[in-house]
Amino acid sequence: MISYWYKVYSSSRLSQMLSRSLIIATLSSASVLSGWVPNLVGARLLEFSSVAYAQAVSNAEVTQYARSVLVMEPVRQTAFNEIKRIIASDNVPSIICNQPRSFSSLPTNARNIAVDFCKRSRQIVESNGLPIDRFNAITVNLQSDANLERRVKNELLRLQNTSAN
């Protein structure tokens, strides 16, 4: 599912926006999750310690995470659409950045787009002050922590409203 960020004009749109924000965060994070926006030079797997999972997510980290997702989404969507156009199919394979085999079946020009996306995503996350392993840990925590999910959604909305004004 692909979504675009837009200004919310009604309460039904707000509800839709919250759902899409979570989906976008999840999809963007899918580019980053299981080590996803790692170094493509060597396929390294990120190792998550139980300490990283157990750590509370600070308000600053929620903001850094949300900023990363907001900046990453248009980049992800552009890459997805370009790959979709190149392969002439809506069925784009999952691209996991630390698993080059996940996109090795793509034509060379589409594979190059995937590699560029992975590099850019890592830069986005790190430029927002989060180490990639922390971004990934937050993404994993989002799936099982309703409070964290709510905090991220609220921060996404706050950042969107701030940028719209």
PDB file of C-alpha atoms in Angstrom:
ATOM      1  CA  MET A   1       0.000   0.000   0.000  1.00  0.00           C
ATOM      2  CA  ILE A   2       1.354   3.394  -0.937  1.00  0.00           C
ATOM      3  CA  SER A   3       0.184   6.579   0.728  1.00  0.00           C
ATOM      4  CA  TYR A   4       0.996  10.244   0.400  1.00  0.00           C
ATOM      5  CA  TRP A   5       1.141  12.673   3.308  1.00  0.00           C
ATOM      6  CA  TYR A   6      -1.463  15.391   3.078  1.00  0.00           C
ATOM      7  CA  LYS A   7      -3.093  17.975   5.273  1.00  0.00           C
ATOM      8  CA  VAL A   8      -6.025  16.701   7.321  1.00  0.00           C
ATOM      9  CA  TYR A   9      -9.257  18.621   6.762  1.00  0.00           C
ATOM     10  CA  SER A  10     -11.895  16.614   8.627  1.00  0.00           C
ATOM     11  CA  SER A  11     -12.201  14.181  11.507  1.00  0.00           C
ATOM     12  CA  SER A  12     -12.803  11.281   9.123  1.00  0.00           C
ATOM     13  CA  ARG A  13      -9.679  12.348   7.266  1.00  0.00           C
ATOM     14  CA  LEU A  14      -7.868  12.489  10.621  1.00  0.00           C
ATOM     15  CA  SER A  15      -8.794   8.890  11.313  1.00  0.00           C
ATOM     16  CA  GLN A  16      -7.688   7.944   7.820  1.00  0.00           C
ATOM     17  CA  MET A  17      -4.490   9.910   8.330  1.00  0.00           C
ATOM     18  CA  LEU A  18      -3.673   8.103  11.551  1.00  0.00           C
ATOM     19  CA  SER A  19      -4.138   4.755   9.853  1.00  0.00           C
ATOM     20  CA  ARG A  20      -2.038   5.783   6.884  1.00  0.00           C
ATOM     21  CA  SER A  21       0.636   7.257   9.127  1.00  0.00           C
ATOM     22  CA  LEU A  22       1.040   3.931  10.858  1.00  0.00           C
ATOM     23  CA  ILE A  23       1.036   2.083   7.558  1.00  0.00           C
ATOM     24  CA  ILE A  24       3.592   4.470   6.103  1.00  0.00           C
ATOM     25  CA  ALA A  25       5.737   4.219   9.192  1.00  0.00           C
ATOM     26  CA  THR A  26       5.537   0.456   8.955  1.00  0.00           C
ATOM     27  CA  LEU A  27       6.249   0.367   5.215  1.00  0.00           C
ATOM     28  CA  SER A  28       9.065   2.848   5.445  1.00  0.00           C
ATOM     29  CA  SER A  29      10.387   0.910   8.346  1.00  0.00           C
ATOM     30  CA  ALA A  30      10.105  -2.208   6.252  1.00  0.00           C
ATOM     31  CA  SER A  31      12.892  -0.624   4.279  1.00  0.00           C
ATOM     32  CA  VAL A  32      14.757  -0.321   7.479  1.00  0.00           C
ATOM     33  CA  LEU A  33      13.571  -3.099   9.801  1.00  0.00           C
ATOM     34  CA  SER A  34      15.523  -6.334  10.144  1.00  0.00           C
ATOM     35  CA  GLY A  35      18.645  -4.364   9.527  1.00  0.00           C
ATOM     36  CA  TRP A  36      17.025  -2.533   6.743  1.00  0.00           C
ATOM     37  CA  VAL A  37      18.966   0.512   5.732  1.00  0.00           C
ATOM     38  CA  PRO A  38      22.239  -0.956   6.618  1.00  0.00           C
ATOM     39  CA  ASN A  39      25.541  -0.971   4.875  1.00  0.00           C
ATOM     40  CA  LEU A  40      25.013  -2.574   1.479  1.00  0.00           C
ATOM     41  CA  VAL A  41      28.715  -3.111   0.932  1.00  0.00           C
ATOM     42  CA  GLY A  42      28.520  -6.241   3.026  1.00  0.00           C
ATOM     43  CA  ALA A  43      25.300  -7.969   3.875  1.00  0.00           C
ATOM     44  CA  ARG A  44      25.416  -7.681   7.609  1.00  0.00           C
ATOM     45  CA  LEU A  45      22.547  -8.596   9.826  1.00  0.00           C
ATOM     46  CA  LEU A  46      21.715  -6.376  12.713  1.00  0.00           C
ATOM     47  CA  GLU A  47      21.617  -8.065  16.038  1.00  0.00           C
ATOM     48  CA  PHE A  48      19.097  -6.792  18.512  1.00  0.00           C
ATOM     49  CA  SER A  49      19.789  -7.249  22.147  1.00  0.00           C
ATOM     50  CA  SER A  50      16.995  -7.613  24.649  1.00  0.00           C
ATOM     51  CA  VAL A  51      18.345  -4.444  26.272  1.00  0.00           C
ATOM     52  CA  ALA A  52      17.654  -2.461  23.097  1.00  0.00           C
ATOM     53  CA  TYR A  53      14.103  -3.774  22.997  1.00  0.00           C
ATOM     54  CA  ALA A  54      13.486  -3.096  26.649  1.00  0.00           C
ATOM     55  CA  GLN A  55      14.749   0.464  26.650  1.00  0.00           C
ATOM     56  CA  ALA A  56      12.102   3.104  26.968  1.00  0.00           C
ATOM     57  CA  VAL A  57      11.765   5.304  23.904  1.00  0.00           C
ATOM     58  CA  SER A  58      12.385   8.917  24.839  1.00  0.00           C
ATOM     59  CA  ASN A  59      10.355  11.814  23.467  1.00  0.00           C
ATOM     60  CA  ALA A  60      13.435  12.950  21.543  1.00  0.00           C
ATOM     61  CA  GLU A  61      13.713   9.521  19.920  1.00  0.00           C
ATOM     62  CA  VAL A  62      10.031   9.567  18.982  1.00  0.00           C
ATOM     63  CA  THR A  63      10.606  12.920  17.266  1.00  0.00           C
ATOM     64  CA  GLN A  64      13.755  11.661  15.513  1.00  0.00           C
ATOM     65  CA  TYR A  65      11.910   8.534  14.393  1.00  0.00           C
ATOM     66  CA  ALA A  66       8.893  10.462  13.099  1.00  0.00           C
ATOM     67  CA  ARG A  67      11.095  12.970  11.239  1.00  0.00           C
ATOM     68  CA  SER A  68      12.955  10.101   9.612  1.00  0.00           C
ATOM     69  CA  VAL A  69       9.731   8.435   8.493  1.00  0.00           C
ATOM     70  CA  LEU A  70       8.330  11.672   7.079  1.00  0.00           C
ATOM     71  CA  VAL A  71      11.465  12.385   5.069  1.00  0.00           C
ATOM     72  CA  MET A  72      11.910   8.769   4.013  1.00  0.00           C
ATOM     73  CA  GLU A  73       8.373   8.206   2.723  1.00  0.00           C
ATOM     74  CA  PRO A  74       8.569  10.328  -0.466  1.00  0.00           C
ATOM     75  CA  VAL A  75      11.969   8.776  -1.228  1.00  0.00           C
ATOM     76  CA  ARG A  76      10.515   5.294  -0.729  1.00  0.00           C
ATOM     77  CA  GLN A  77       7.477   6.055  -2.818  1.00  0.00           C
ATOM     78  CA  THR A  78       9.553   7.463  -5.674  1.00  0.00           C
ATOM     79  CA  ALA A  79      11.853   4.430  -5.636  1.00  0.00           C
ATOM     80  CA  PHE A  80       8.870   2.069  -5.493  1.00  0.00           C
ATOM     81  CA  ASN A  81       7.155   3.784  -8.431  1.00  0.00           C
ATOM     82  CA  GLU A  82      10.344   3.829 -10.517  1.00  0.00           C
ATOM     83  CA  ILE A  83      10.973   0.138  -9.858  1.00  0.00           C
ATOM     84  CA  LYS A  84       7.323  -0.646 -10.597  1.00  0.00           C
ATOM     85  CA  ARG A  85       7.603   1.220 -13.917  1.00  0.00           C
ATOM     86  CA  ILE A  86      10.845  -0.546 -14.860  1.00  0.00           C
ATOM     87  CA  ILE A  87       9.553  -4.033 -14.139  1.00  0.00           C
ATOM     88  CA  ALA A  88       6.133  -3.144 -15.609  1.00  0.00           C
ATOM     89  CA  SER A  89       4.310  -4.734 -12.705  1.00  0.00           C
ATOM     90  CA  ASP A  90       2.560  -3.712  -9.507  1.00  0.00           C
ATOM     91  CA  ASN A  91       4.142  -6.741  -7.873  1.00  0.00           C
ATOM     92  CA  VAL A  92       7.421  -5.240  -6.665  1.00  0.00           C
ATOM     93  CA  PRO A  93       9.390  -7.693  -4.535  1.00  0.00           C
ATOM     94  CA  SER A  94      10.198  -6.802  -0.951  1.00  0.00           C
ATOM     95  CA  ILE A  95      13.481  -4.964  -0.764  1.00  0.00           C
ATOM     96  CA  ILE A  96      15.464  -5.586   2.394  1.00  0.00           C
ATOM     97  CA  CYS A  97      18.561  -3.477   2.273  1.00  0.00           C
ATOM     98  CA  ASN A  98      20.876  -5.758   4.184  1.00  0.00           C
ATOM     99  CA  GLN A  99      19.814  -8.707   2.065  1.00  0.00           C
ATOM    100  CA  PRO A 100      20.935  -7.885  -1.480  1.00  0.00           C
ATOM    101  CA  ARG A 101      19.443 -11.194  -2.620  1.00  0.00           C
ATOM    102  CA  SER A 102      16.023  -9.675  -1.890  1.00  0.00           C
ATOM    103  CA  PHE A 103      16.424  -7.477  -4.952  1.00  0.00           C
ATOM    104  CA  SER A 104      18.979  -9.425  -6.992  1.00  0.00           C
ATOM    105  CA  SER A 105      16.207 -10.598  -9.323  1.00  0.00           C
ATOM    106  CA  LEU A 106      15.477  -7.018 -10.355  1.00  0.00           C
ATOM    107  CA  PRO A 107      16.846  -5.673 -13.623  1.00  0.00           C
ATOM    108  CA  THR A 108      20.103  -3.751 -13.160  1.00  0.00           C
ATOM    109  CA  ASN A 109      18.527  -0.294 -13.411  1.00  0.00           C
ATOM    110  CA  ALA A 110      15.827  -1.224 -10.867  1.00  0.00           C
ATOM    111  CA  ARG A 111      18.447  -2.795  -8.587  1.00  0.00           C
ATOM    112  CA  ASN A 112      20.433   0.449  -8.728  1.00  0.00           C
ATOM    113  CA  ILE A 113      17.344   2.365  -7.623  1.00  0.00           C
ATOM    114  CA  ALA A 114      16.913  -0.049  -4.698  1.00  0.00           C
ATOM    115  CA  VAL A 115      20.561   0.368  -3.680  1.00  0.00           C
ATOM    116  CA  ASP A 116      20.247   4.162  -3.869  1.00  0.00           C
ATOM    117  CA  PHE A 117      17.083   4.036  -1.777  1.00  0.00           C
ATOM    118  CA  CYS A 118      18.785   1.943   0.881  1.00  0.00           C
ATOM    119  CA  LYS A 119      21.755   4.297   1.086  1.00  0.00           C
ATOM    120  CA  ARG A 120      19.495   7.352   1.199  1.00  0.00           C
ATOM    121  CA  SER A 121      17.281   5.834   3.900  1.00  0.00           C
ATOM    122  CA  ARG A 122      20.270   5.177   6.114  1.00  0.00           C
ATOM    123  CA  GLN A 123      21.437   8.770   5.619  1.00  0.00           C
ATOM    124  CA  ILE A 124      17.976  10.084   6.486  1.00  0.00           C
ATOM    125  CA  VAL A 125      17.770   8.099   9.706  1.00  0.00           C
ATOM    126  CA  GLU A 126      21.277   9.041  10.784  1.00  0.00           C
ATOM    127  CA  SER A 127      20.808  12.712   9.845  1.00  0.00           C
ATOM    128  CA  ASN A 128      17.843  12.760  12.221  1.00  0.00           C
ATOM    129  CA  GLY A 129      20.071  11.644  15.062  1.00  0.00           C
ATOM    130  CA  LEU A 130      19.158   7.969  15.350  1.00  0.00           C
ATOM    131  CA  PRO A 131      21.574   5.113  14.937  1.00  0.00           C
ATOM    132  CA  ILE A 132      20.118   2.600  12.498  1.00  0.00           C
ATOM    133  CA  ASP A 133      19.910  -0.129  15.119  1.00  0.00           C
ATOM    134  CA  ARG A 134      17.872   2.150  17.402  1.00  0.00           C
ATOM    135  CA  PHE A 135      15.532   3.076  14.533  1.00  0.00           C
ATOM    136  CA  ASN A 136      15.029  -0.631  13.865  1.00  0.00           C
ATOM    137  CA  ALA A 137      14.426  -1.399  17.542  1.00  0.00           C
ATOM    138  CA  ILE A 138      11.778   1.334  17.720  1.00  0.00           C
ATOM    139  CA  THR A 139      10.157  -0.077  14.582  1.00  0.00           C
ATOM    140  CA  VAL A 140       9.982  -3.527  16.149  1.00  0.00           C
ATOM    141  CA  ASN A 141       8.596  -2.072  19.388  1.00  0.00           C
ATOM    142  CA  LEU A 142       5.883  -0.219  17.462  1.00  0.00           C
ATOM    143  CA  GLN A 143       4.359  -3.523  16.463  1.00  0.00           C
ATOM    144  CA  SER A 144       3.623  -4.562  20.035  1.00  0.00           C
ATOM    145  CA  ASP A 145       3.481  -1.316  22.032  1.00  0.00           C
ATOM    146  CA  ALA A 146       0.196   0.563  21.567  1.00  0.00           C
ATOM    147  CA  ASN A 147       1.424   3.477  23.677  1.00  0.00           C
ATOM    148  CA  LEU A 148       4.529   3.903  21.524  1.00  0.00           C
ATOM    149  CA  GLU A 149       2.385   3.634  18.403  1.00  0.00           C
ATOM    150  CA  ARG A 150       0.130   6.413  19.727  1.00  0.00           C
ATOM    151  CA  ARG A 151       3.131   8.601  20.576  1.00  0.00           C
ATOM    152  CA  VAL A 152       4.609   8.163  17.088  1.00  0.00           C
ATOM    153  CA  LYS A 153       1.251   8.870  15.411  1.00  0.00           C
ATOM    154  CA  ASN A 154       0.803  12.013  17.491  1.00  0.00           C
ATOM    155  CA  GLU A 155       4.319  13.164  16.653  1.00  0.00           C
ATOM    156  CA  LEU A 156       3.790  12.504  12.950  1.00  0.00           C
ATOM    157  CA  LEU A 157       0.650  14.631  13.048  1.00  0.00           C
ATOM    158  CA  ARG A 158       2.375  17.362  15.047  1.00  0.00           C
ATOM    159  CA  LEU A 159       5.260  17.507  12.588  1.00  0.00           C
ATOM    160  CA  GLN A 160       2.911  17.524   9.609  1.00  0.00           C
ATOM    161  CA  ASN A 161       0.815  20.315  11.091  1.00  0.00           C
ATOM    162  CA  THR A 162       3.945  22.297  11.905  1.00  0.00           C
ATOM    163  CA  SER A 163       5.258  21.965   8.349  1.00  0.00           C
ATOM    164  CA  ALA A 164       1.843  22.840   6.876  1.00  0.00           C
ATOM    165  CA  ASN A 165       1.744  26.142   8.748  1.00  0.00           C
TER     166      ASN A 165
END
